[in-house]
Structure formats: structure tokens, C-alpha cells
Short mmCIF file of C-alpha atoms in Angstrom, two decimals:
data_model
loop_
_atom_site.label_atom_id
_atom_site.label_comp_id
_atom_site.label_asym_id
_atom_site.label_seq_id
_atom_site.Cartn_x
_atom_site.Cartn_y
_atom_site.Cartn_z
CA UNK A 1 0.00 0.00 0.00
CA UNK A 2 2.89 2.36 0.70
CA UNK A 3 4.36 1.65 -2.72
CA UNK A 4 1.03 2.46 -4.32
CA UNK A 5 0.77 5.65 -2.29
CA UNK A 6 4.29 6.78 -3.19
CA UNK A 7 4.11 5.64 -6.79
CA UNK A 8 7.42 3.78 -6.48
CA UNK A 9 8.98 1.03 -4.34
CA UNK A 10 12.41 2.70 -3.91
CA UNK A 11 13.70 6.25 -3.83
CA UNK A 12 17.01 8.03 -3.25
CA UNK A 13 17.29 11.34 -1.38
CA UNK A 14 20.09 13.60 -0.15
CA UNK A 15 20.06 14.80 3.47
CA UNK A 16 22.44 17.05 5.42
CA UNK A 17 25.02 15.72 7.86
CA UNK A 18 23.47 14.80 11.20
CA UNK A 19 20.10 13.87 9.69
CA UNK A 20 17.97 11.20 11.32
CA UNK A 21 15.19 8.88 10.22
CA UNK A 22 12.75 11.58 11.38
CA UNK A 23 14.07 13.81 8.62
CA UNK A 24 13.34 11.09 6.07
CA UNK A 25 9.77 10.83 7.35
CA UNK A 26 9.25 14.62 7.21
CA UNK A 27 10.63 14.67 3.67
CA UNK A 28 8.02 12.18 2.49
CA UNK A 29 5.18 13.60 4.59
CA UNK A 30 5.66 16.91 2.77
CA UNK A 31 5.37 15.15 -0.58
CA UNK A 32 2.81 12.50 0.31
CA UNK A 33 0.34 14.05 2.81
CA UNK A 34 -1.54 10.76 3.21
CA UNK A 35 1.59 9.19 4.66
CA UNK A 36 0.95 10.90 7.98
CA UNK A 37 -2.15 8.78 8.49
CA UNK A 38 -0.06 5.61 8.25
CA UNK A 39 2.78 6.58 10.60
CA UNK A 40 1.25 5.17 13.83
CA UNK A 41 1.21 1.67 12.32
CA UNK A 42 4.57 1.73 10.52
CA UNK A 43 7.85 0.28 11.76
CA UNK A 44 11.23 1.50 10.53
CA UNK A 45 14.49 -0.17 9.62
CA UNK A 46 17.96 1.15 8.90
CA UNK A 47 20.24 -1.20 6.96
CA UNK A 48 17.83 -4.11 7.53
CA UNK A 49 17.64 -3.64 11.32
CA UNK A 50 14.60 -2.27 13.18
CA UNK A 51 15.27 1.31 14.32
CA UNK A 52 13.50 4.31 15.83
CA UNK A 53 12.86 7.72 14.22
CA UNK A 54 15.68 9.24 16.28
CA UNK A 55 18.32 7.00 14.64
CA UNK A 56 21.12 9.07 13.08
CA UNK A 57 22.00 8.34 9.47
CA UNK A 58 25.28 7.99 7.61
CA UNK A 59 26.10 8.20 3.94
CA UNK A 60 24.50 5.43 1.84
CA UNK A 61 22.26 4.19 4.66
CA UNK A 62 19.13 2.34 3.58
CA UNK A 63 15.90 3.29 5.37
CA UNK A 64 12.75 1.19 5.09
CA UNK A 65 9.16 2.07 6.03
CA UNK A 66 7.41 -1.17 6.97
CA UNK A 67 3.64 -1.71 7.28
CA UNK A 68 2.42 -4.47 9.62
CA UNK A 69 3.43 -7.80 8.13
CA UNK A 70 1.05 -10.28 6.55
CA UNK A 71 -0.88 -13.02 8.25
CA UNK A 72 -0.64 -11.63 11.76
CA UNK A 73 -4.30 -10.83 12.23
CA UNK A 74 -6.08 -13.37 14.46
CA UNK A 75 -8.61 -14.23 11.75
CA UNK A 76 -5.98 -14.35 9.04
CA UNK A 77 -4.71 -17.27 10.40
CA UNK A 78 15.17 -24.13 -3.03
CA UNK A 79 17.12 -21.32 -4.15
CA UNK A 80 17.93 -18.31 -2.02
CA UNK A 81 17.45 -14.97 -3.79
CA UNK A 82 20.63 -13.43 -5.17
CA UNK A 83 20.44 -10.29 -3.00
CA UNK A 84 20.58 -12.10 0.35
CA UNK A 85 23.06 -10.87 3.00
CA UNK A 86 26.67 -11.99 2.76
CA UNK A 87 27.32 -15.46 4.12
CA UNK A 88 25.32 -18.64 3.86
CA UNK A 89 22.08 -18.75 5.89
CA UNK A 90 22.05 -21.84 8.06
CA UNK A 91 18.43 -22.12 9.17
CA UNK A 92 16.30 -19.98 6.84
CA UNK A 93 15.47 -19.79 3.15
CA UNK A 94 13.33 -17.55 0.96
CA UNK A 95 12.37 -19.28 -2.28
CA UNK A 96 10.02 -18.91 -5.22
CA UNK A 97 9.42 -22.54 -6.08
CA UNK A 98 7.26 -25.17 -4.37
CA UNK A 99 8.42 -25.90 -0.82
CA UNK A 100 9.73 -29.47 -0.48
CA UNK A 101 8.45 -30.29 3.01
CA UNK A 102 9.52 -33.93 2.98
CA UNK A 103 13.00 -33.03 1.79
CA UNK A 104 13.45 -30.35 4.46
CA UNK A 105 12.29 -32.66 7.26
CA UNK A 106 14.42 -35.57 6.03
CA UNK A 107 17.52 -33.36 6.02
CA UNK A 108 16.73 -32.18 9.56
CA UNK A 109 16.31 -35.54 11.33
CA UNK A 110 19.10 -37.19 13.30
CA UNK A 111 19.34 -40.37 15.31
CA UNK A 112 19.20 -38.54 18.63
CA UNK A 113 15.87 -36.90 17.84
CA UNK A 114 12.70 -38.04 19.54
CA UNK A 115 10.47 -35.53 17.77
CA UNK A 116 10.33 -33.83 14.38
CA UNK A 117 7.52 -31.31 14.29
CA UNK A 118 6.28 -29.60 11.13
CA UNK A 119 4.02 -26.59 10.61
CA UNK A 120 2.86 -25.66 7.12
CA UNK A 121 0.99 -22.45 6.39
CA UNK A 122 -1.18 -23.11 3.34
CA UNK A 123 -3.28 -20.94 1.04
CA UNK A 124 -6.97 -21.37 1.81
CA UNK A 125 -9.87 -20.71 -0.54
CA UNK A 126 -11.56 -17.94 1.44
CA UNK A 127 -10.90 -15.12 3.90
CA UNK A 128 -13.70 -13.82 6.10
CA UNK A 129 -16.27 -15.17 3.67
CA UNK A 130 -14.63 -13.81 0.48
CA UNK A 131 -13.64 -16.45 -2.07
CA UNK A 132 -9.89 -16.39 -2.68
CA UNK A 133 -8.43 -17.06 -6.13
CA UNK A 134 -4.72 -16.94 -5.23
CA UNK A 135 -2.16 -15.00 -3.14
CA UNK A 136 0.92 -12.99 -4.04
CA UNK A 137 3.70 -12.78 -1.45
CA UNK A 138 6.51 -10.25 -1.49
CA UNK A 139 9.17 -9.30 1.05
CA UNK A 140 11.92 -6.93 2.02
CA UNK A 141 14.09 -9.93 1.30
CA UNK A 142 17.46 -9.09 2.86
CA UNK A 143 15.89 -8.06 6.16
CA UNK A 144 13.34 -10.90 6.12
CA UNK A 145 16.10 -13.49 5.78
CA UNK A 146 18.10 -11.90 8.58
CA UNK A 147 15.05 -11.84 10.84
CA UNK A 148 14.24 -15.48 10.10
CA UNK A 149 17.81 -16.50 10.90
CA UNK A 150 17.64 -14.54 14.15
CA UNK A 151 14.36 -16.22 15.15
CA UNK A 152 15.86 -19.64 14.52
CA UNK A 153 18.82 -18.82 16.74
CA UNK A 154 16.55 -17.55 19.50
CA UNK A 155 14.41 -20.70 19.33
CA UNK A 156 17.46 -22.95 19.62
CA UNK A 157 18.54 -21.16 22.80
CA UNK A 158 15.14 -20.50 24.35
CA UNK A 159 13.56 -23.92 23.84
CA UNK A 160 16.66 -26.14 23.81
CA UNK A 161 15.71 -27.83 20.55
CA UNK A 162 18.44 -29.41 18.41
CA UNK A 163 17.72 -27.91 14.99
CA UNK A 164 15.30 -25.65 13.12
CA UNK A 165 14.40 -24.94 9.49
CA UNK A 166 12.31 -21.99 8.25
CA UNK A 167 11.32 -21.69 4.60
CA UNK A 168 9.08 -18.97 3.16
CA UNK A 169 7.89 -18.81 -0.42
CA UNK A 170 7.36 -15.61 -2.43
CA UNK A 171 5.43 -14.92 -5.62
CA UNK A 172 2.07 -16.28 -6.73
CA UNK A 173 0.67 -19.17 -4.67
CA UNK A 174 -2.40 -21.17 -5.60
CA UNK A 175 -5.03 -22.59 -3.26
CA UNK A 176 -3.61 -25.46 -1.20
CA UNK A 177 0.05 -24.56 -1.72
CA UNK A 178 2.44 -24.07 1.20
CA UNK A 179 3.53 -20.50 1.84
CA UNK A 180 5.67 -21.09 4.94
CA UNK A 181 7.27 -24.13 6.53
CA UNK A 182 8.56 -24.40 10.10
CA UNK A 183 10.35 -27.63 11.04
CA UNK A 184 11.83 -28.37 14.47
CA UNK A 185 13.89 -31.38 15.59
CA UNK A 186 14.28 -32.14 19.27
CA UNK A 187 14.89 -34.93 21.73
CA UNK A 188 11.47 -34.32 23.31
CA UNK A 189 8.12 -33.35 21.80
CA UNK A 190 7.18 -30.65 24.32
CA UNK A 191 10.13 -28.45 23.40
CA UNK A 192 9.46 -28.98 19.69
CA UNK A 193 5.79 -27.95 20.03
CA UNK A 194 6.68 -24.85 22.05
CA UNK A 195 9.43 -23.78 19.65
CA UNK A 196 7.32 -24.33 16.54
CA UNK A 197 4.38 -22.30 17.88
CA UNK A 198 6.65 -19.46 18.99
CA UNK A 199 8.47 -19.38 15.66
CA UNK A 200 5.40 -19.10 13.44
CA UNK A 201 3.62 -16.63 15.73
CA UNK A 202 6.69 -14.37 15.98
CA UNK A 203 7.50 -14.63 12.27
CA UNK A 204 3.97 -13.51 11.38
CA UNK A 205 4.34 -10.41 13.58
CA UNK A 206 7.91 -9.29 12.89
CA UNK A 207 9.33 -10.56 9.59
CA UNK A 208 8.77 -8.09 6.70
CA UNK A 209 6.77 -10.30 4.34
CA UNK A 210 3.42 -9.15 2.92
CA UNK A 211 0.67 -10.83 0.95
CA UNK A 212 -1.81 -9.54 -1.60
CA UNK A 213 -5.10 -11.41 -1.62
CA UNK A 214 -6.81 -11.86 -4.98
CA UNK A 215 -10.56 -12.43 -4.53
CA UNK A 216 -13.32 -13.00 -7.04
CA UNK A 217 -14.56 -9.47 -6.25
CA UNK A 218 -11.33 -7.50 -5.81
CA UNK A 219 -7.71 -7.35 -4.64
CA UNK A 220 -6.36 -6.16 -1.26
CA UNK A 221 -3.15 -6.24 0.73
CA UNK A 222 -3.76 -8.36 3.84
CA UNK A 223 -3.98 -6.49 7.12
CA UNK A 224 -1.55 -7.50 9.85
CA UNK A 225 -1.81 -6.98 13.58
CA UNK A 226 0.35 -4.21 15.13
CA UNK A 227 4.07 -4.75 15.51
CA UNK A 228 5.20 -5.89 19.00
CA UNK A 229 5.64 -3.08 21.53
CA UNK A 230 9.43 -3.38 21.50
CA UNK A 231 9.57 -2.32 17.84
CA UNK A 232 9.42 1.53 17.60
CA UNK A 233 6.74 3.15 15.43
CA UNK A 234 7.37 5.79 12.82
CA UNK A 235 5.57 8.46 14.89
CA UNK A 236 7.16 7.64 18.25
CA UNK A 237 9.07 10.93 18.48
CA UNK A 238 7.22 13.12 15.98
#
């Protein structure tokens, strides 16, 4: 929705030394008056890390304005892209082909595991009574991959599970296809259940991935629930 409002997905601006993210917001508010209405719900990132409006900027910094991510609302319940961050992601992938659930789980299992738990988010044929034709997923890919990797690391420490895999698909998905896969391997089932639930719930609230829902009677970007309280909003110091 922000891209539609701005008329472009990316822009480049020059700011004076000592500028902050707040200056970026004021720049675009002056050019896009409707943006002010969205600020209370937007999160911000600088160089793919969540940041507040007071964050000071340096030359060539990348600032992102992020609407609430897809699939978070309570009733809404391969190959890595070439522009991923440097280094090889260990736990997370963003792909555009069909997710191979059996292959992911088979690669995860080890002899010491007593549980291998799998969650698949799939495309359903309706949302709140509106018939769905298909979904389109897109992401702020570099940051999304970093966030997914971070969540995997937190789950390994917090729930004492042995291994984790997170795969999210982008692009057009048909009814019944898997959009996101969470797989957890652990010695005991309780830890695997807890880790899997925490991973998908947190991913749906914090990872910058959005979906466009194509219905028989129109097209909309899916609403997400507000970002967690620890993530600053775009209007927090304005």
C-alpha cells in the first residue's frame, strides 16, 4: 500500500550531515500528505535492522518504512534470492518454487531426535467469507532473511531444541500450496511444540513479508496486527 501511495517502491534522497530517520519521514510527509495517516502503524528499519525515528543516518544508509506484516491478524490465520546478505544462511530460506516439506524434514532428522515437528501455512480458498483465487507474497528480502535466521537462533537457545528450518515462499501461490514451513527437531516433543508455535507466531508479527489477496470481487493487501511493543513506530518521536 505504501508503494502504491508513493508511486514507487524505492527512492534516493540527499540529506544534510546529522540527519535522522525523522528527517526522512518529514521529507516524504511533505510530498505524500496521506503518509501521515499511516505513521502510527509503521515500523522502521535502517540497513535491515529495526530502528527508531531518532536513529542518526550515515552516507548510503538504507531506510525502510514497513507496514504491519502479513498473516498476523487473528482471523488471518530451493534457491535463495541473489540479493541475500553476505554469508550462507544456516536455518532460513526464501524461495520462489514449491516448498519441499519432505526433503526439508528428512535433512533435519538425526538419530538422537525423539520428535520432528512440522508446521505448514497453506493458502486457503476464502478469507472472512470472500472467495480467494490466489495469493501474491513479497518481502523486504534481505531483512526478512536476517530476521528469520535470528528467530531460529533464539528458538534454539530458548527452547533447547536441536535444529530448526524456516522456509518462506514468495510470488504467486495457488489454493492449497504451502507459503511457509517451520520444522523443528528435538529430543522431546514438548520443546518442539513450544518452539514451533513461537516461531510461526513471531514470524507472522515481525518478519517483513506481505501478501496480496486476490478475490473473485477484488484485490487487497492483507492487514496484519500491530508490531510488537518493543519495535518503535514511525511516529514515536514526531
